[in-house]
Phi, psi and omega in degrees: 000135182279132182289146179315312185294321168296330176290327180262006173083020180250132185290132175278152181230137174276123195260097168251028179256304180145192180282068185267135181296323185291347178255007177101004177078270185213176177260129183281138187286145183306316178296327175285323176298324178303306175300322177300315176301313180299311175306333186282343187267005177210159178272150178214163173280113188302320178303318181291318177304315183290328173300317182292315180296316177300320176291333177285319178298312179298325182288313184284346174248350175080021180268166176291325179203171183198172182201160171265140181234174179275068183084169180300322181290319174298330174298318179293316178298313179296324178299312182300313183300315180300318179289334182282323193252336194057222182261020190277108187288335180289317172303315174311314182292334188272343179311138008274009179272136192230132173237105186129207188287127176206014180270133178239108189278137182221142169288140185311314180291345182276352183268096183240031171108016181238032174304321184301322180300320176289319182296323184290332181279354185095013183269150172250126180269131175252115188269141178234161174083181175225192182292332185266325184195170169226137171257156175303318182297331177294325178291313183302319187292334180284341186283142182209179173294351179261006177285120177273323177189172171253126181256114184248120178266126181281114184216028176307145009254055174289157185279074184230164180287132180294158183300322186292320180287325179296317183296318184296321183288319176302302190298332176289337172269000178078024189242131177288159180239122169268129183248120174271102178243033188315307190253027189268017177239138355291173000286157181296333181291344173295350174296335174237355183296323185279336172288312179303325180284358172111017172284137183268324171229131184235130190248128175232146168286139175277335191263015178249239188288345164295332181059045174263186174301147191292329181265045184223152176203175185238134175238123173215159183153218180306140183286331181285326183281319184291333177291320181293322181291318174305317187291349184245010182268172163304141014260356186242348180294152181282292185300327183269005186296323174288355182269053184297140169239127179284161174300329180287316176302318185296307175304317180299308179304313179301316181283335170295318179293320171305309181294319181305315185292337185270346182297142170281098188294322180300314180288330176286325175296316180306311184296317178295324175296318175296322174291323175293319184293320184290328182282325182297309185299329178281337184254354180305315196275007184277130179308132180082011187230130175243113182249144184205153168276128175204161179273137180293153176252267177264136177099357182223122176228145003275171190281343194274347182275129180286146178223164171267115180267121176252116171263122195254129173282085189299320185298310184294321184281334183076022171208169183260160174305322174300325176296315179296317176298320177289324174296322180294317179295330186259009177263193181230116356289156176289138185227126175262128167234185178246141178244129172210139180047041175077011183242157172262130183235132178247121185254123178280007190310308187245029174268121173293157188299138188094337183294326181301326178292324181289322178295309182296330179292313181293316174304320183284327172305303187302313188299312187292330182283358179268174175090000000 
């Protein structure tokens, strides 16, 4: 039977990169799709459905309250809006024009391309720290009467101040902390770890390892701030009205989250380790290539999934890692890998059984054809 994407002329990709938005996030499990299909077959009052979803998110994360968002970027926007306005409807109607607190303190290494989500809410970013490090005193010096929140992006092991220290400082000044943990699952314990470390609002992507809809996300944390975010969200909110989440998204995200929490994490890790080791063994003997199984440092999320790392002697092979990446993506079958710090990383997270063999065969073909 012809696959839909083949029928419409869209290239299918073997994903050895990870839960990447540009590749569609993740694959939704059949049982979750079944619930989404059932949700599509009836009308509901959306506020009631969102109330139910919020209670489920809170229960599953251990937070005071929660809600479903239109992805992590939507969660950032609503979090910033909530910290600017509180429950003041007049301020909500004025956004993105702000009179009062609208500054969000961020460490330099945490600015990873989502500034617009802050700006659309009416926020201004105050950057602290440098390329090499950030000191807690630098964060404290940036706090003022205009500070609405500290926006902390989970990017360990970057040279930044840890969340627990940031939260202690922020709370001493009566300032909330927003935590962007979009790609930090697994481990499943992270669903509550960032709340326990002092996060007041914590954001997760629904379309990464949770394997919900790619355009869904989780926002959880303090009940008063979640209430303020909900007041500004679809279907009635002003600044959040464009951030619509469908009934299918909401149901899909909740059932995907339930499924995620029930998975055998140890078995998943064992399976990923086996695939990473198998790919490493097949690629180790190629001239100009050094292969090993490793956990990612910079450039790979989440940190706990073992990958096959390929160090390439570009001079010996006569090509760059970026050129190899391009050949893999444009080949048949198309294969997506990750490039970080001049190295190729093969992530087994979304490889179906047997696809790791296709990946190593194609990678080996490309590498051996160089030089």
